[in-house]
mmCIF file of C-alpha atoms in Angstrom:
data_model
loop_
_atom_site.group_PDB
_atom_site.id
_atom_site.type_symbol
_atom_site.label_atom_id
_atom_site.label_comp_id
_atom_site.label_asym_id
_atom_site.label_seq_id
_atom_site.Cartn_x
_atom_site.Cartn_y
_atom_site.Cartn_z
ATOM 1 C CA MET A 77 105.924 46.274 -47.484
ATOM 2 C CA LEU A 78 102.368 45.165 -46.918
ATOM 3 C CA LEU A 79 99.666 47.708 -46.198
ATOM 4 C CA ILE A 80 96.973 46.582 -43.744
ATOM 5 C CA ASP A 81 96.553 42.988 -44.856
ATOM 6 C CA ILE A 82 93.544 41.838 -42.856
ATOM 7 C CA ASN A 83 94.211 38.225 -43.859
ATOM 8 C CA LEU A 84 97.490 38.262 -41.899
ATOM 9 C CA ILE A 85 95.665 39.458 -38.796
ATOM 10 C CA GLN A 86 92.950 36.817 -39.243
ATOM 11 C CA GLU A 87 95.572 34.096 -39.686
ATOM 12 C CA TYR A 88 97.323 35.208 -36.514
ATOM 13 C CA GLN A 89 94.062 35.218 -34.560
ATOM 14 C CA GLU A 90 93.244 31.705 -35.842
ATOM 15 C CA ASP A 91 96.764 30.423 -35.014
ATOM 16 C CA MET A 92 96.412 31.724 -31.472
ATOM 17 C CA ASP A 93 92.825 30.410 -31.040
ATOM 18 C CA ALA A 94 91.967 33.996 -30.144
ATOM 19 C CA TYR A 95 89.187 34.911 -27.793
ATOM 20 C CA TYR A 96 88.350 38.108 -25.987
ATOM 21 C CA HIS A 97 86.777 38.355 -22.579
ATOM 22 C CA PRO A 98 86.215 42.017 -21.796
ATOM 23 C CA PHE A 99 87.156 43.029 -18.294
ATOM 24 C CA PHE A 100 86.964 46.413 -16.721
ATOM 25 C CA SER A 101 89.138 48.397 -14.401
ATOM 26 C CA LYS A 102 87.721 49.577 -11.107
ATOM 27 C CA ARG A 103 88.093 53.195 -12.174
ATOM 28 C CA SER A 104 86.400 54.393 -15.332
ATOM 29 C CA ASP A 105 87.972 57.854 -15.202
ATOM 30 C CA ILE A 106 91.549 56.698 -15.849
ATOM 31 C CA THR A 107 93.554 59.297 -17.768
ATOM 32 C CA GLU A 108 96.718 59.014 -19.834
ATOM 33 C CA GLU A 109 98.634 60.677 -16.976
ATOM 34 C CA ASP A 110 97.399 58.010 -14.532
ATOM 35 C CA ILE A 111 98.630 55.272 -16.863
ATOM 36 C CA LYS A 112 102.044 56.947 -17.237
ATOM 37 C CA ASP A 113 102.345 57.022 -13.425
ATOM 38 C CA TYR A 114 101.817 53.249 -13.085
ATOM 39 C CA ASP A 115 104.861 51.513 -11.691
ATOM 40 C CA HIS A 116 106.275 48.265 -13.043
ATOM 41 C CA LEU A 117 104.391 46.073 -10.540
ATOM 42 C CA LYS A 118 101.032 47.680 -11.383
ATOM 43 C CA LEU A 119 101.624 47.094 -15.110
ATOM 44 C CA LYS A 120 102.698 43.516 -14.396
ATOM 45 C CA HIS A 121 99.472 42.882 -12.466
ATOM 46 C CA ILE A 122 97.323 44.362 -15.252
ATOM 47 C CA PHE A 123 99.062 42.305 -17.960
ATOM 48 C CA ASN A 124 98.873 39.065 -15.947
ATOM 49 C CA LYS A 125 95.150 39.564 -15.328
ATOM 50 C CA ALA A 126 94.490 40.354 -19.003
ATOM 51 C CA VAL A 127 96.428 37.371 -20.374
ATOM 52 C CA LYS A 128 94.533 34.924 -18.148
ATOM 53 C CA LYS A 129 91.270 35.830 -19.891
ATOM 54 C CA ASN A 130 92.356 36.697 -23.450
ATOM 55 C CA ARG A 131 94.344 35.316 -26.387
ATOM 56 C CA GLY A 132 95.458 36.809 -29.693
ATOM 57 C CA ILE A 133 95.289 40.581 -30.130
ATOM 58 C CA PHE A 134 93.086 42.173 -27.478
ATOM 59 C CA PHE A 135 92.227 45.452 -25.755
ATOM 60 C CA ILE A 136 93.236 46.195 -22.157
ATOM 61 C CA THR A 137 90.764 48.647 -20.660
ATOM 62 C CA ALA A 138 92.952 49.591 -17.703
ATOM 63 C CA LEU A 139 95.733 50.694 -20.077
ATOM 64 C CA LYS A 140 93.475 52.058 -22.815
ATOM 65 C CA GLY A 141 95.490 50.150 -25.387
ATOM 66 C CA TYR A 142 95.937 46.906 -27.279
ATOM 67 C CA THR A 143 98.437 44.128 -26.791
ATOM 68 C CA SER A 144 98.778 40.500 -27.863
ATOM 69 C CA THR A 145 99.682 37.105 -26.495
ATOM 70 C CA THR A 146 102.860 37.126 -28.581
ATOM 71 C CA LEU A 147 103.967 40.483 -27.164
ATOM 72 C CA TYR A 148 103.234 39.230 -23.658
ATOM 73 C CA ASP A 149 105.320 36.087 -24.243
ATOM 74 C CA ASN A 150 108.212 38.094 -25.778
ATOM 75 C CA PRO A 151 108.824 41.069 -23.485
ATOM 76 C CA GLU A 152 111.715 43.448 -23.787
ATOM 77 C CA ILE A 153 113.951 42.637 -20.846
ATOM 78 C CA GLU A 154 115.634 45.527 -19.068
ATOM 79 C CA LYS A 155 117.995 45.483 -16.115
ATOM 80 C CA GLY A 156 116.144 46.413 -12.922
ATOM 81 C CA GLU A 157 117.381 48.069 -9.734
ATOM 82 C CA GLY A 158 116.768 45.088 -7.488
ATOM 83 C CA ARG A 159 114.333 45.017 -4.609
ATOM 84 C CA SER A 160 115.274 45.660 -0.968
ATOM 85 C CA GLY A 161 118.952 45.218 -1.698
ATOM 86 C CA HIS A 162 118.635 41.458 -2.358
ATOM 87 C CA GLU A 163 120.527 40.217 -5.364
ATOM 88 C CA GLY A 164 118.471 38.208 -7.825
ATOM 89 C CA CYS A 165 115.226 39.776 -6.637
ATOM 90 C CA GLY A 166 113.881 42.220 -9.200
ATOM 91 C CA MET A 167 117.128 42.220 -11.127
ATOM 92 C CA TYR A 168 115.335 42.228 -14.475
ATOM 93 C CA ARG A 169 112.225 43.993 -15.664
ATOM 94 C CA LYS A 170 109.957 42.698 -18.409
ATOM 95 C CA ASN A 171 108.560 45.593 -20.433
ATOM 96 C CA ARG A 172 105.602 44.599 -22.541
ATOM 97 C CA LEU A 173 104.393 46.614 -25.522
ATOM 98 C CA TYR A 174 100.851 47.993 -25.552
ATOM 99 C CA GLY A 175 99.134 50.878 -27.287
ATOM 100 C CA LYS A 176 97.518 51.647 -30.618
ATOM 101 C CA LEU A 177 96.742 48.872 -33.098
ATOM 102 C CA ALA A 178 99.059 50.531 -35.612
ATOM 103 C CA ILE A 179 101.951 49.787 -33.237
ATOM 104 C CA VAL A 180 100.850 46.452 -31.762
ATOM 105 C CA VAL A 181 99.825 44.576 -34.928
ATOM 106 C CA PRO A 182 103.030 45.045 -36.967
ATOM 107 C CA LYS A 183 105.245 44.098 -34.015
ATOM 108 C CA THR A 184 103.043 41.073 -33.190
ATOM 109 C CA LEU A 185 103.068 39.753 -36.760
ATOM 110 C CA GLU A 186 106.819 40.291 -37.044
ATOM 111 C CA LEU A 187 107.462 38.264 -33.875
ATOM 112 C CA HIS A 188 104.878 35.593 -34.719
ATOM 113 C CA ASN A 189 105.782 34.657 -38.283
ATOM 114 C CA GLY A 190 108.259 37.245 -39.548
ATOM 115 C CA LYS A 191 105.718 38.871 -41.879
ATOM 116 C CA CYS A 192 105.674 42.614 -42.167
ATOM 117 C CA ALA A 193 102.529 44.709 -41.942
ATOM 118 C CA ASP A 194 102.395 48.472 -42.094
ATOM 119 C CA PHE A 195 99.335 50.463 -41.093
ATOM 120 C CA SER A 196 99.332 53.397 -43.443
ATOM 121 C CA TYR A 197 97.043 55.367 -45.708
ATOM 122 C CA PRO A 198 98.181 55.911 -49.314
ATOM 123 C CA TYR A 199 97.448 59.257 -50.971
ATOM 124 C CA SER A 200 98.924 61.552 -53.578
ATOM 125 C CA ILE A 201 99.657 65.280 -53.586
ATOM 126 C CA ASN A 202 99.992 66.742 -57.082
ATOM 127 C CA GLY A 203 100.566 63.236 -58.471
ATOM 128 C CA LYS A 204 103.335 62.357 -56.003
ATOM 129 C CA GLU A 205 102.466 59.188 -54.069
ATOM 130 C CA CYS A 206 102.835 59.329 -50.281
ATOM 131 C CA LYS A 207 101.586 57.476 -47.231
ATOM 132 C CA THR A 208 100.949 58.305 -43.583
ATOM 133 C CA ASN A 209 100.157 56.310 -40.453
ATOM 134 C CA SER A 210 97.540 58.745 -39.205
ATOM 135 C CA ILE A 211 94.139 59.374 -40.752
ATOM 136 C CA TYR A 212 94.248 62.789 -39.073
ATOM 137 C CA ASP A 213 97.126 63.775 -41.362
ATOM 138 C CA ILE A 214 94.856 62.967 -44.300
ATOM 139 C CA TYR A 215 92.073 65.055 -42.750
ATOM 140 C CA SER A 216 94.337 68.094 -42.317
ATOM 141 C CA LEU A 217 95.626 67.750 -45.900
ATOM 142 C CA ALA A 218 92.051 67.531 -47.174
ATOM 143 C CA TYR A 219 91.275 70.846 -45.510
ATOM 144 C CA GLU A 220 94.552 72.621 -46.333
ATOM 145 C CA LYS A 221 95.087 71.337 -49.889
ATOM 146 C CA PRO A 222 91.690 70.188 -51.180
ATOM 147 C CA GLU A 223 92.531 70.476 -54.899
ATOM 148 C CA GLU A 224 95.895 68.714 -54.625
ATOM 149 C CA LEU A 225 94.932 65.717 -52.419
ATOM 150 C CA GLU A 226 93.803 62.470 -53.987
ATOM 151 C CA LEU A 227 93.129 59.294 -51.990
ATOM 152 C CA LEU A 228 94.658 56.152 -53.479
ATOM 153 C CA HIS A 229 93.076 52.679 -53.365
ATOM 154 C CA THR A 230 89.998 54.013 -51.588
ATOM 155 C CA ARG A 231 88.097 50.727 -51.553
ATOM 156 C CA LYS A 232 90.940 48.870 -49.881
ATOM 157 C CA TYR A 233 92.345 51.347 -47.338
ATOM 158 C CA TYR A 234 89.581 53.810 -46.421
ATOM 159 C CA SER A 235 86.254 53.227 -44.758
ATOM 160 C CA GLY A 236 83.084 54.867 -46.036
ATOM 161 C CA GLN A 237 83.043 57.190 -43.042
ATOM 162 C CA GLN A 238 86.645 58.283 -43.636
ATOM 163 C CA LYS A 239 85.881 59.028 -47.291
ATOM 164 C CA LYS A 240 82.845 61.134 -46.275
ATOM 165 C CA ILE A 241 84.919 63.113 -43.783
ATOM 166 C CA VAL A 242 87.642 63.756 -46.382
ATOM 167 C CA LYS A 243 85.023 64.865 -48.932
ATOM 168 C CA GLY A 244 83.459 67.265 -46.404
ATOM 169 C CA LEU A 245 86.833 68.680 -45.380
ATOM 170 C CA LYS A 246 87.798 69.187 -49.026
ATOM 171 C CA ARG A 247 84.579 71.110 -49.550
ATOM 172 C CA LEU A 248 85.214 73.267 -46.452
ATOM 173 C CA GLY A 249 88.837 73.834 -47.447
ATOM 174 C CA GLY A 250 87.754 74.819 -50.950
ATOM 175 C CA ARG A 251 85.298 77.378 -49.555
ATOM 176 C CA LYS A 252 88.005 78.762 -47.251
ATOM 177 C CA ASN A 253 90.352 79.191 -50.224
ATOM 178 C CA GLU A 254 87.603 80.917 -52.272
ATOM 179 C CA THR A 255 86.915 83.459 -49.515
ATOM 180 C CA GLU A 256 90.643 84.140 -49.060
ATOM 181 C CA ASN A 257 91.039 84.812 -52.784
ATOM 182 C CA LYS A 258 88.204 87.373 -52.850
#
């Protein structure tokens, strides 16, 4: 398994002649609940509009998530209910993946060239190596178990800001443990 190989993403973007033309939805106050309530036709319209202006991996403002040209071209096809009782009309639904980069990039690369990418953060607890897909898991461990947590391959997998946050949380967690022991 490959952990966040930026070169794979760059190669994909170059293969697709990627470009990004930001576009905005009419409403800026869209919530996650609004997006969940979108019907199939609304999603179809949003995807079609986004793909006309973008290539490669790109962000869709109206869905507050990422998608890619490859995911658009390879939808998951699901049997539909049909529209107005006419056979052949709306018989199949094309569901296209969108969301966080940690979901979109691995699926895109797998479909594009069969290569596997895994967005995860390596760390160790008491010498036992582990990994997680969420930096927030690392943050909670830094606060709860400051003496036991060690970040692995910090230069490759963690940004400077993430390392500062972990260091601060370890310090706060250490102080919390000191006051509990008194």
